[in-house]
PDB file of C-alpha atoms in Angstrom:
ATOM      1  CA  UNK G   1     330.159 162.129 -25.382  1.00  0.00           C
ATOM      2  CA  UNK G   2     327.995 160.049 -22.947  1.00  0.00           C
ATOM      3  CA  UNK G   3     328.692 156.376 -23.098  1.00  0.00           C
ATOM      4  CA  UNK G   4     325.929 153.732 -23.100  1.00  0.00           C
ATOM      5  CA  UNK G   5     326.728 150.112 -21.958  1.00  0.00           C
ATOM      6  CA  UNK G   6     325.764 147.836 -24.825  1.00  0.00           C
ATOM      7  CA  UNK G   7     326.198 144.841 -22.955  1.00  0.00           C
ATOM      8  CA  UNK G   8     326.638 142.584 -26.406  1.00  0.00           C
ATOM      9  CA  UNK G   9     329.810 144.588 -27.175  1.00  0.00           C
ATOM     10  CA  UNK G  10     332.938 144.330 -25.735  1.00  0.00           C
ATOM     11  CA  UNK G  11     336.077 146.808 -25.217  1.00  0.00           C
ATOM     12  CA  UNK G  12     339.654 146.358 -26.200  1.00  0.00           C
ATOM     13  CA  UNK G  13     338.284 145.207 -29.568  1.00  0.00           C
ATOM     14  CA  UNK G  14     341.695 145.066 -31.605  1.00  0.00           C
ATOM     15  CA  UNK G  15     343.447 142.321 -29.642  1.00  0.00           C
ATOM     16  CA  UNK G  16     340.048 140.355 -29.293  1.00  0.00           C
ATOM     17  CA  UNK G  17     339.668 140.555 -32.887  1.00  0.00           C
ATOM     18  CA  UNK G  18     343.175 139.137 -33.566  1.00  0.00           C
ATOM     19  CA  UNK G  19     342.308 136.228 -30.957  1.00  0.00           C
ATOM     20  CA  UNK G  20     339.034 135.387 -32.674  1.00  0.00           C
ATOM     21  CA  UNK G  21     340.435 135.533 -36.290  1.00  0.00           C
ATOM     22  CA  UNK G  22     343.072 132.916 -35.487  1.00  0.00           C
ATOM     23  CA  UNK G  23     340.319 130.970 -34.005  1.00  0.00           C
ATOM     24  CA  UNK G  24     338.050 131.234 -37.018  1.00  0.00           C
ATOM     25  CA  UNK G  25     341.055 130.172 -39.228  1.00  0.00           C
ATOM     26  CA  UNK G  26     341.314 126.785 -37.447  1.00  0.00           C
ATOM     27  CA  UNK G  27     337.877 125.980 -36.914  1.00  0.00           C
ATOM     28  CA  UNK G  28     336.050 123.691 -39.398  1.00  0.00           C
ATOM     29  CA  UNK G  29     332.854 123.275 -38.008  1.00  0.00           C
ATOM     30  CA  UNK G  30     330.024 125.320 -39.641  1.00  0.00           C
ATOM     31  CA  UNK G  31     328.291 126.263 -36.590  1.00  0.00           C
ATOM     32  CA  UNK G  32     331.273 127.247 -34.623  1.00  0.00           C
ATOM     33  CA  UNK G  33     332.576 129.211 -37.675  1.00  0.00           C
ATOM     34  CA  UNK G  34     329.172 131.167 -37.992  1.00  0.00           C
ATOM     35  CA  UNK G  35     329.501 131.857 -33.949  1.00  0.00           C
ATOM     36  CA  UNK G  36     332.930 133.241 -34.476  1.00  0.00           C
ATOM     37  CA  UNK G  37     331.995 135.611 -37.345  1.00  0.00           C
ATOM     38  CA  UNK G  38     329.315 137.138 -35.354  1.00  0.00           C
ATOM     39  CA  UNK G  39     331.666 137.525 -32.360  1.00  0.00           C
ATOM     40  CA  UNK G  40     334.304 139.261 -34.786  1.00  0.00           C
ATOM     41  CA  UNK G  41     331.386 141.574 -35.888  1.00  0.00           C
ATOM     42  CA  UNK G  42     330.469 142.532 -32.272  1.00  0.00           C
ATOM     43  CA  UNK G  43     334.061 143.520 -31.784  1.00  0.00           C
ATOM     44  CA  UNK G  44     334.041 145.522 -34.740  1.00  0.00           C
ATOM     45  CA  UNK G  45     330.847 147.324 -34.334  1.00  0.00           C
ATOM     46  CA  UNK G  46     332.204 150.585 -32.101  1.00  0.00           C
ATOM     47  CA  UNK G  47     335.453 150.895 -34.352  1.00  0.00           C
ATOM     48  CA  UNK G  48     334.731 150.007 -37.808  1.00  0.00           C
ATOM     49  CA  UNK G  49     331.071 149.785 -38.838  1.00  0.00           C
ATOM     50  CA  UNK G  50     332.148 148.609 -42.574  1.00  0.00           C
ATOM     51  CA  UNK G  51     334.214 145.754 -41.158  1.00  0.00           C
ATOM     52  CA  UNK G  52     331.019 144.942 -38.658  1.00  0.00           C
ATOM     53  CA  UNK G  53     328.672 144.630 -41.473  1.00  0.00           C
ATOM     54  CA  UNK G  54     331.246 142.667 -43.663  1.00  0.00           C
ATOM     55  CA  UNK G  55     331.531 140.018 -41.030  1.00  0.00           C
ATOM     56  CA  UNK G  56     327.567 140.174 -40.320  1.00  0.00           C
ATOM     57  CA  UNK G  57     327.186 139.358 -44.334  1.00  0.00           C
ATOM     58  CA  UNK G  58     329.337 136.546 -44.179  1.00  0.00           C
ATOM     59  CA  UNK G  59     327.657 135.058 -41.026  1.00  0.00           C
ATOM     60  CA  UNK G  60     324.278 135.537 -42.833  1.00  0.00           C
ATOM     61  CA  UNK G  61     325.521 133.490 -45.706  1.00  0.00           C
ATOM     62  CA  UNK G  62     326.396 130.694 -43.869  1.00  0.00           C
ATOM     63  CA  UNK G  63     323.567 130.751 -41.608  1.00  0.00           C
ATOM     64  CA  UNK G  64     321.584 130.376 -44.791  1.00  0.00           C
ATOM     65  CA  UNK G  65     323.463 127.096 -45.447  1.00  0.00           C
ATOM     66  CA  UNK G  66     323.678 125.585 -41.692  1.00  0.00           C
ATOM     67  CA  UNK G  67     320.612 127.097 -40.124  1.00  0.00           C
ATOM     68  CA  UNK G  68     320.959 126.889 -35.939  1.00  0.00           C
ATOM     69  CA  UNK G  69     318.349 128.551 -33.794  1.00  0.00           C
ATOM     70  CA  UNK G  70     320.934 130.020 -31.326  1.00  0.00           C
ATOM     71  CA  UNK G  71     323.165 131.507 -34.068  1.00  0.00           C
ATOM     72  CA  UNK G  72     320.038 132.901 -35.862  1.00  0.00           C
ATOM     73  CA  UNK G  73     319.037 134.625 -32.501  1.00  0.00           C
ATOM     74  CA  UNK G  74     322.481 135.911 -32.100  1.00  0.00           C
ATOM     75  CA  UNK G  75     322.879 137.028 -35.345  1.00  0.00           C
ATOM     76  CA  UNK G  76     319.763 139.233 -35.283  1.00  0.00           C
ATOM     77  CA  UNK G  77     321.025 140.876 -32.053  1.00  0.00           C
ATOM     78  CA  UNK G  78     324.007 141.828 -33.209  1.00  0.00           C
ATOM     79  CA  UNK G  79     322.683 143.248 -36.360  1.00  0.00           C
ATOM     80  CA  UNK G  80     320.348 145.244 -34.444  1.00  0.00           C
ATOM     81  CA  UNK G  81     323.441 146.472 -32.364  1.00  0.00           C
ATOM     82  CA  UNK G  82     325.117 147.310 -35.427  1.00  0.00           C
ATOM     83  CA  UNK G  83     322.157 149.362 -36.955  1.00  0.00           C
ATOM     84  CA  UNK G  84     321.999 151.038 -33.654  1.00  0.00           C
ATOM     85  CA  UNK G  85     325.382 152.308 -33.835  1.00  0.00           C
ATOM     86  CA  UNK G  86     324.756 153.692 -37.360  1.00  0.00           C
ATOM     87  CA  UNK G  87     321.639 155.459 -36.303  1.00  0.00           C
ATOM     88  CA  UNK G  88     319.399 152.953 -38.360  1.00  0.00           C
ATOM     89  CA  UNK G  89     316.840 152.770 -35.403  1.00  0.00           C
ATOM     90  CA  UNK G  90     313.784 151.534 -36.789  1.00  0.00           C
ATOM     91  CA  UNK G  91     315.649 148.622 -38.475  1.00  0.00           C
ATOM     92  CA  UNK G  92     317.531 148.009 -35.217  1.00  0.00           C
ATOM     93  CA  UNK G  93     314.470 147.467 -33.165  1.00  0.00           C
ATOM     94  CA  UNK G  94     312.883 145.333 -35.953  1.00  0.00           C
ATOM     95  CA  UNK G  95     316.303 143.088 -35.798  1.00  0.00           C
ATOM     96  CA  UNK G  96     316.372 143.022 -31.955  1.00  0.00           C
ATOM     97  CA  UNK G  97     312.619 141.984 -31.502  1.00  0.00           C
ATOM     98  CA  UNK G  98     313.234 139.161 -34.114  1.00  0.00           C
ATOM     99  CA  UNK G  99     316.225 138.404 -31.844  1.00  0.00           C
ATOM    100  CA  UNK G 100     313.899 138.411 -28.767  1.00  0.00           C
ATOM    101  CA  UNK G 101     311.244 136.125 -30.409  1.00  0.00           C
ATOM    102  CA  UNK G 102     313.957 133.570 -31.301  1.00  0.00           C
ATOM    103  CA  UNK G 103     315.643 133.638 -27.666  1.00  0.00           C
ATOM    104  CA  UNK G 104     312.089 133.277 -26.361  1.00  0.00           C
ATOM    105  CA  UNK G 105     311.907 129.823 -28.094  1.00  0.00           C
ATOM    106  CA  UNK G 106     315.326 129.028 -26.546  1.00  0.00           C
ATOM    107  CA  UNK G 107     313.849 130.016 -23.090  1.00  0.00           C
ATOM    108  CA  UNK G 108     316.810 132.103 -22.548  1.00  0.00           C
ATOM    109  CA  UNK G 109     315.714 134.666 -19.962  1.00  0.00           C
ATOM    110  CA  UNK G 110     319.046 136.340 -19.539  1.00  0.00           C
ATOM    111  CA  UNK G 111     319.372 137.092 -23.350  1.00  0.00           C
ATOM    112  CA  UNK G 112     315.561 138.442 -23.186  1.00  0.00           C
ATOM    113  CA  UNK G 113     316.713 140.981 -20.537  1.00  0.00           C
ATOM    114  CA  UNK G 114     319.565 141.756 -22.608  1.00  0.00           C
ATOM    115  CA  UNK G 115     317.717 142.594 -25.728  1.00  0.00           C
ATOM    116  CA  UNK G 116     314.995 144.559 -23.781  1.00  0.00           C
ATOM    117  CA  UNK G 117     317.813 146.826 -22.515  1.00  0.00           C
ATOM    118  CA  UNK G 118     319.495 146.913 -26.115  1.00  0.00           C
ATOM    119  CA  UNK G 119     315.935 148.048 -27.262  1.00  0.00           C
ATOM    120  CA  UNK G 120     315.787 150.552 -24.427  1.00  0.00           C
ATOM    121  CA  UNK G 121     319.332 151.977 -26.225  1.00  0.00           C
ATOM    122  CA  UNK G 122     317.636 152.477 -29.371  1.00  0.00           C
ATOM    123  CA  UNK G 123     314.880 154.747 -27.974  1.00  0.00           C
ATOM    124  CA  UNK G 124     317.495 156.614 -26.194  1.00  0.00           C
ATOM    125  CA  UNK G 125     319.339 157.007 -29.211  1.00  0.00           C
ATOM    126  CA  UNK G 126     316.267 158.567 -30.962  1.00  0.00           C
ATOM    127  CA  UNK G 127     315.263 160.527 -27.699  1.00  0.00           C
ATOM    128  CA  UNK G 128     312.308 158.757 -27.296  1.00  0.00           C
ATOM    129  CA  UNK G 129     313.011 158.840 -23.323  1.00  0.00           C
ATOM    130  CA  UNK G 130     309.850 157.454 -22.192  1.00  0.00           C
ATOM    131  CA  UNK G 131     309.955 154.335 -24.350  1.00  0.00           C
ATOM    132  CA  UNK G 132     313.709 154.111 -23.065  1.00  0.00           C
ATOM    133  CA  UNK G 133     312.703 153.872 -19.546  1.00  0.00           C
ATOM    134  CA  UNK G 134     310.099 151.736 -20.275  1.00  0.00           C
ATOM    135  CA  UNK G 135     312.449 149.138 -21.990  1.00  0.00           C
ATOM    136  CA  UNK G 136     315.132 149.610 -19.250  1.00  0.00           C
ATOM    137  CA  UNK G 137     312.496 149.013 -16.414  1.00  0.00           C
ATOM    138  CA  UNK G 138     311.355 145.869 -18.036  1.00  0.00           C
ATOM    139  CA  UNK G 139     314.861 144.641 -18.270  1.00  0.00           C
ATOM    140  CA  UNK G 140     315.379 145.560 -14.787  1.00  0.00           C
ATOM    141  CA  UNK G 141     312.652 143.706 -13.529  1.00  0.00           C
ATOM    142  CA  UNK G 142     313.673 140.508 -15.555  1.00  0.00           C
ATOM    143  CA  UNK G 143     317.057 140.978 -14.291  1.00  0.00           C
ATOM    144  CA  UNK G 144     315.855 140.603 -10.760  1.00  0.00           C
ATOM    145  CA  UNK G 145     314.847 137.213 -11.277  1.00  0.00           C
ATOM    146  CA  UNK G 146     318.214 136.014 -12.670  1.00  0.00           C
ATOM    147  CA  UNK G 147     320.420 137.932 -10.327  1.00  0.00           C
ATOM    148  CA  UNK G 148     322.659 139.494 -12.987  1.00  0.00           C
ATOM    149  CA  UNK G 149     324.590 142.467 -11.471  1.00  0.00           C
ATOM    150  CA  UNK G 150     326.381 143.129 -14.625  1.00  0.00           C
ATOM    151  CA  UNK G 151     322.983 143.837 -16.789  1.00  0.00           C
ATOM    152  CA  UNK G 152     321.561 145.542 -13.523  1.00  0.00           C
ATOM    153  CA  UNK G 153     324.521 147.904 -13.665  1.00  0.00           C
ATOM    154  CA  UNK G 154     324.076 148.287 -17.353  1.00  0.00           C
ATOM    155  CA  UNK G 155     320.652 149.273 -16.854  1.00  0.00           C
ATOM    156  CA  UNK G 156     321.425 151.753 -14.290  1.00  0.00           C
ATOM    157  CA  UNK G 157     324.018 153.202 -16.448  1.00  0.00           C
ATOM    158  CA  UNK G 158     321.822 153.589 -19.528  1.00  0.00           C
ATOM    159  CA  UNK G 159     319.039 155.135 -17.331  1.00  0.00           C
ATOM    160  CA  UNK G 160     321.268 157.572 -16.195  1.00  0.00           C
ATOM    161  CA  UNK G 161     321.885 158.426 -19.992  1.00  0.00           C
ATOM    162  CA  UNK G 162     318.199 159.020 -20.621  1.00  0.00           C
ATOM    163  CA  UNK G 163     317.675 161.282 -17.487  1.00  0.00           C
ATOM    164  CA  UNK G 164     321.010 163.095 -18.649  1.00  0.00           C
ATOM    165  CA  UNK G 165     319.007 163.667 -22.148  1.00  0.00           C
ATOM    166  CA  UNK G 166     316.053 165.102 -20.111  1.00  0.00           C
ATOM    167  CA  UNK G 167     318.134 167.266 -18.202  1.00  0.00           C
ATOM    168  CA  UNK G 168     317.344 165.697 -14.967  1.00  0.00           C
ATOM    169  CA  UNK G 169     320.873 165.590 -13.683  1.00  0.00           C
ATOM    170  CA  UNK G 170     320.434 164.599  -9.961  1.00  0.00           C
ATOM    171  CA  UNK G 171     318.680 161.464 -11.202  1.00  0.00           C
ATOM    172  CA  UNK G 172     321.323 160.905 -13.936  1.00  0.00           C
ATOM    173  CA  UNK G 173     323.987 160.984 -11.203  1.00  0.00           C
ATOM    174  CA  UNK G 174     322.163 158.846  -8.851  1.00  0.00           C
ATOM    175  CA  UNK G 175     321.658 156.185 -11.404  1.00  0.00           C
ATOM    176  CA  UNK G 176     325.297 156.430 -12.617  1.00  0.00           C
ATOM    177  CA  UNK G 177     326.736 156.044  -8.987  1.00  0.00           C
ATOM    178  CA  UNK G 178     324.782 153.066  -8.539  1.00  0.00           C
ATOM    179  CA  UNK G 179     325.919 151.512 -11.914  1.00  0.00           C
ATOM    180  CA  UNK G 180     329.544 152.634 -10.624  1.00  0.00           C
ATOM    181  CA  UNK G 181     329.113 150.722  -7.390  1.00  0.00           C
ATOM    182  CA  UNK G 182     327.878 147.317  -8.981  1.00  0.00           C
ATOM    183  CA  UNK G 183     330.605 147.706 -11.621  1.00  0.00           C
ATOM    184  CA  UNK G 184     333.267 148.102  -9.069  1.00  0.00           C
ATOM    185  CA  UNK G 185     331.849 145.250  -6.824  1.00  0.00           C
ATOM    186  CA  UNK G 186     331.873 142.824  -9.623  1.00  0.00           C
ATOM    187  CA  UNK G 187     335.389 144.031 -10.805  1.00  0.00           C
ATOM    188  CA  UNK G 188     334.161 145.243 -14.356  1.00  0.00           C
ATOM    189  CA  UNK G 189     336.950 147.807 -14.852  1.00  0.00           C
ATOM    190  CA  UNK G 190     336.302 149.112 -18.192  1.00  0.00           C
ATOM    191  CA  UNK G 191     332.439 149.440 -17.585  1.00  0.00           C
ATOM    192  CA  UNK G 192     333.636 151.202 -14.394  1.00  0.00           C
ATOM    193  CA  UNK G 193     335.503 153.776 -16.450  1.00  0.00           C
ATOM    194  CA  UNK G 194     332.217 154.274 -18.529  1.00  0.00           C
ATOM    195  CA  UNK G 195     330.270 154.995 -15.639  1.00  0.00           C
ATOM    196  CA  UNK G 196     333.105 157.353 -14.304  1.00  0.00           C
ATOM    197  CA  UNK G 197     333.130 159.029 -17.973  1.00  0.00           C
ATOM    198  CA  UNK G 198     329.355 159.620 -17.551  1.00  0.00           C
ATOM    199  CA  UNK G 199     329.645 161.134 -14.227  1.00  0.00           C
ATOM    200  CA  UNK G 200     332.275 163.484 -15.373  1.00  0.00           C
ATOM    201  CA  UNK G 201     329.961 164.719 -18.043  1.00  0.00           C
ATOM    202  CA  UNK G 202     327.255 165.674 -15.711  1.00  0.00           C
ATOM    203  CA  UNK G 203     329.642 167.532 -13.712  1.00  0.00           C
ATOM    204  CA  UNK G 204     330.728 169.520 -16.563  1.00  0.00           C
ATOM    205  CA  UNK G 205     326.948 170.416 -17.077  1.00  0.00           C
ATOM    206  CA  UNK G 206     326.788 171.321 -13.657  1.00  0.00           C
ATOM    207  CA  UNK G 207     329.993 173.266 -13.852  1.00  0.00           C
ATOM    208  CA  UNK G 208     331.917 171.165 -11.317  1.00  0.00           C
ATOM    209  CA  UNK G 209     334.978 171.169 -13.616  1.00  0.00           C
ATOM    210  CA  UNK G 210     337.484 169.950 -10.931  1.00  0.00           C
ATOM    211  CA  UNK G 211     335.126 166.911 -10.153  1.00  0.00           C
ATOM    212  CA  UNK G 212     334.685 166.243 -13.733  1.00  0.00           C
ATOM    213  CA  UNK G 213     338.414 166.462 -14.366  1.00  0.00           C
ATOM    214  CA  UNK G 214     339.090 163.927 -11.460  1.00  0.00           C
ATOM    215  CA  UNK G 215     336.506 161.535 -12.699  1.00  0.00           C
ATOM    216  CA  UNK G 216     337.829 161.420 -16.150  1.00  0.00           C
ATOM    217  CA  UNK G 217     341.618 160.939 -14.992  1.00  0.00           C
ATOM    218  CA  UNK G 218     340.357 157.856 -13.130  1.00  0.00           C
ATOM    219  CA  UNK G 219     338.692 156.505 -16.345  1.00  0.00           C
ATOM    220  CA  UNK G 220     341.567 157.400 -18.338  1.00  0.00           C
ATOM    221  CA  UNK G 221     343.992 155.423 -16.102  1.00  0.00           C
ATOM    222  CA  UNK G 222     341.576 152.482 -16.110  1.00  0.00           C
ATOM    223  CA  UNK G 223     341.509 152.407 -19.847  1.00  0.00           C
ATOM    224  CA  UNK G 224     345.312 152.703 -20.099  1.00  0.00           C
ATOM    225  CA  UNK G 225     345.361 149.843 -17.852  1.00  0.00           C
ATOM    226  CA  UNK G 226     343.355 147.573 -19.884  1.00  0.00           C
ATOM    227  CA  UNK G 227     344.391 149.129 -23.248  1.00  0.00           C
ATOM    228  CA  UNK G 228     340.957 150.200 -24.280  1.00  0.00           C
ATOM    229  CA  UNK G 229     341.912 152.617 -27.056  1.00  0.00           C
ATOM    230  CA  UNK G 230     338.315 153.499 -27.901  1.00  0.00           C
ATOM    231  CA  UNK G 231     337.086 154.731 -24.506  1.00  0.00           C
ATOM    232  CA  UNK G 232     340.374 156.346 -23.934  1.00  0.00           C
ATOM    233  CA  UNK G 233     339.911 158.569 -27.055  1.00  0.00           C
ATOM    234  CA  UNK G 234     336.402 159.536 -25.728  1.00  0.00           C
ATOM    235  CA  UNK G 235     338.103 160.261 -22.278  1.00  0.00           C
ATOM    236  CA  UNK G 236     340.650 162.562 -23.663  1.00  0.00           C
ATOM    237  CA  UNK G 237     338.039 164.304 -25.781  1.00  0.00           C
ATOM    238  CA  UNK G 238     335.943 164.781 -22.873  1.00  0.00           C
ATOM    239  CA  UNK G 239     338.893 166.247 -20.944  1.00  0.00           C
ATOM    240  CA  UNK G 240     339.134 168.616 -23.574  1.00  0.00           C
ATOM    241  CA  UNK G 241     335.567 169.643 -23.237  1.00  0.00           C
ATOM    242  CA  UNK G 242     336.175 170.209 -19.600  1.00  0.00           C
ATOM    243  CA  UNK G 243     339.241 172.399 -20.139  1.00  0.00           C
ATOM    244  CA  UNK G 244     337.548 174.383 -22.930  1.00  0.00           C
ATOM    245  CA  UNK G 245     334.474 175.083 -20.342  1.00  0.00           C
ATOM    246  CA  UNK G 246     336.774 177.027 -18.110  1.00  0.00           C
ATOM    247  CA  UNK G 247     338.557 178.603 -21.039  1.00  0.00           C
ATOM    248  CA  UNK G 248     341.786 176.905 -20.740  1.00  0.00           C
ATOM    249  CA  UNK G 249     342.198 176.540 -24.347  1.00  0.00           C
ATOM    250  CA  UNK G 250     345.935 175.230 -24.256  1.00  0.00           C
ATOM    251  CA  UNK G 251     344.870 172.072 -22.325  1.00  0.00           C
ATOM    252  CA  UNK G 252     341.730 171.742 -24.156  1.00  0.00           C
ATOM    253  CA  UNK G 253     343.646 171.637 -27.518  1.00  0.00           C
ATOM    254  CA  UNK G 254     346.219 168.943 -26.031  1.00  0.00           C
ATOM    255  CA  UNK G 255     343.522 166.549 -25.030  1.00  0.00           C
ATOM    256  CA  UNK G 256     341.329 167.155 -28.256  1.00  0.00           C
ATOM    257  CA  UNK G 257     344.680 166.530 -30.190  1.00  0.00           C
ATOM    258  CA  UNK G 258     345.663 163.427 -28.126  1.00  0.00           C
ATOM    259  CA  UNK G 259     342.121 162.076 -28.708  1.00  0.00           C
ATOM    260  CA  UNK G 260     342.319 162.729 -32.392  1.00  0.00           C
ATOM    261  CA  UNK G 261     345.926 161.239 -32.800  1.00  0.00           C
ATOM    262  CA  UNK G 262     344.915 157.849 -30.751  1.00  0.00           C
ATOM    263  CA  UNK G 263     341.646 157.573 -32.958  1.00  0.00           C
ATOM    264  CA  UNK G 264     343.780 157.899 -36.233  1.00  0.00           C
ATOM    265  CA  UNK G 265     346.595 155.546 -35.267  1.00  0.00           C
ATOM    266  CA  UNK G 266     344.148 152.864 -33.917  1.00  0.00           C
ATOM    267  CA  UNK G 267     341.640 153.367 -37.139  1.00  0.00           C
ATOM    268  CA  UNK G 268     338.589 154.194 -35.413  1.00  0.00           C
ATOM    269  CA  UNK G 269     336.935 155.822 -38.399  1.00  0.00           C
ATOM    270  CA  UNK G 270     333.797 156.296 -36.287  1.00  0.00           C
ATOM    271  CA  UNK G 271     335.488 158.642 -33.785  1.00  0.00           C
ATOM    272  CA  UNK G 272     338.113 160.315 -36.014  1.00  0.00           C
ATOM    273  CA  UNK G 273     335.546 162.735 -37.613  1.00  0.00           C
ATOM    274  CA  UNK G 274     334.219 163.637 -34.450  1.00  0.00           C
ATOM    275  CA  UNK G 275     337.764 164.433 -32.866  1.00  0.00           C
ATOM    276  CA  UNK G 276     338.749 166.249 -35.611  1.00  0.00           C
ATOM    277  CA  UNK G 277     335.604 168.410 -35.401  1.00  0.00           C
ATOM    278  CA  UNK G 278     336.736 169.406 -31.907  1.00  0.00           C
ATOM    279  CA  UNK G 279     340.175 170.431 -33.175  1.00  0.00           C
ATOM    280  CA  UNK G 280     338.575 172.270 -36.203  1.00  0.00           C
TER     281      UNK G 280
END
C-alpha cells in the first residue's frame, strides 16, 4: 500500500489520543474544548473512522454554540480529511475548499498551502492525476514563500504517489527520494518511514525485491522505535507482498499474519479487513 503524507494527521495515534482525552477532561474553555475535540478526530482518522466522525460531530455541536473562525476553519479541514479517508471525495473537496476560504480570511498562508496539498490528495485518491499534480504544484509554489520543509517534503512524497499511479516509476522514485532527503534533514522520523515504504513498493514493481526488502526493514525499525503501529502494519503487509512476488510463500504468510495480528490487537478496523484479504 502506497502511503500519502496527509500533513494534518499524526502518527502514533493511540498514545496521543489518550493524552488529548486527559486534556479534554480537564479543560473548561469552550474554544479550547472544541480544538481538542478536533485534534482527537484527527488522530482517529486513519485508525477508526467511526470514532473520528463521533468527535467531529461533537465539535460541530459545540462550534454552533460558540462560533470561532479558526476552529471553524480547522473543523472543515479535518472533516475534509476524514471524508477523503472514507473515499467520499466530492464532499471532501467541498469541505476543504470551505476551510480554504475561512483560512484565507485569517491570512494563514501555511494552512492555505496545506489545504491545496490535501485537495491534491483527494484528486490522487480518485485517480484524477492531472488535477492532483496541479494542486500539489500550487502548494509547492506557496511553500516556497514560507520555507516549510515539512510541507515541501510531503508534496514531493505525494507527487511520487501520482507518478506511481500513472506508471512513471522513474519520476516516482525521484520525488520519493527528494521527500526522503528532506524528511531526514528535519528529523521527521515517521514521515521518513513513509517515504521508505513508498520507495520499497516502487522497487517491487520494478522487481528489485532485495532493495524493496531492505527499504521496508528500515521503515519497520523506525516504526518500531516510534511505536507507530498503524504504519508498521502496512510495512509488514508490504513485506509479505515482496516475498509473495518471489514465490517465497512461507515468509509472505508470516508477514501477512504479523500485519493482521497487529491490526487486530490495535483495533485498526480500516486495516484489518485489508490484511485478512491478503491472508485469504
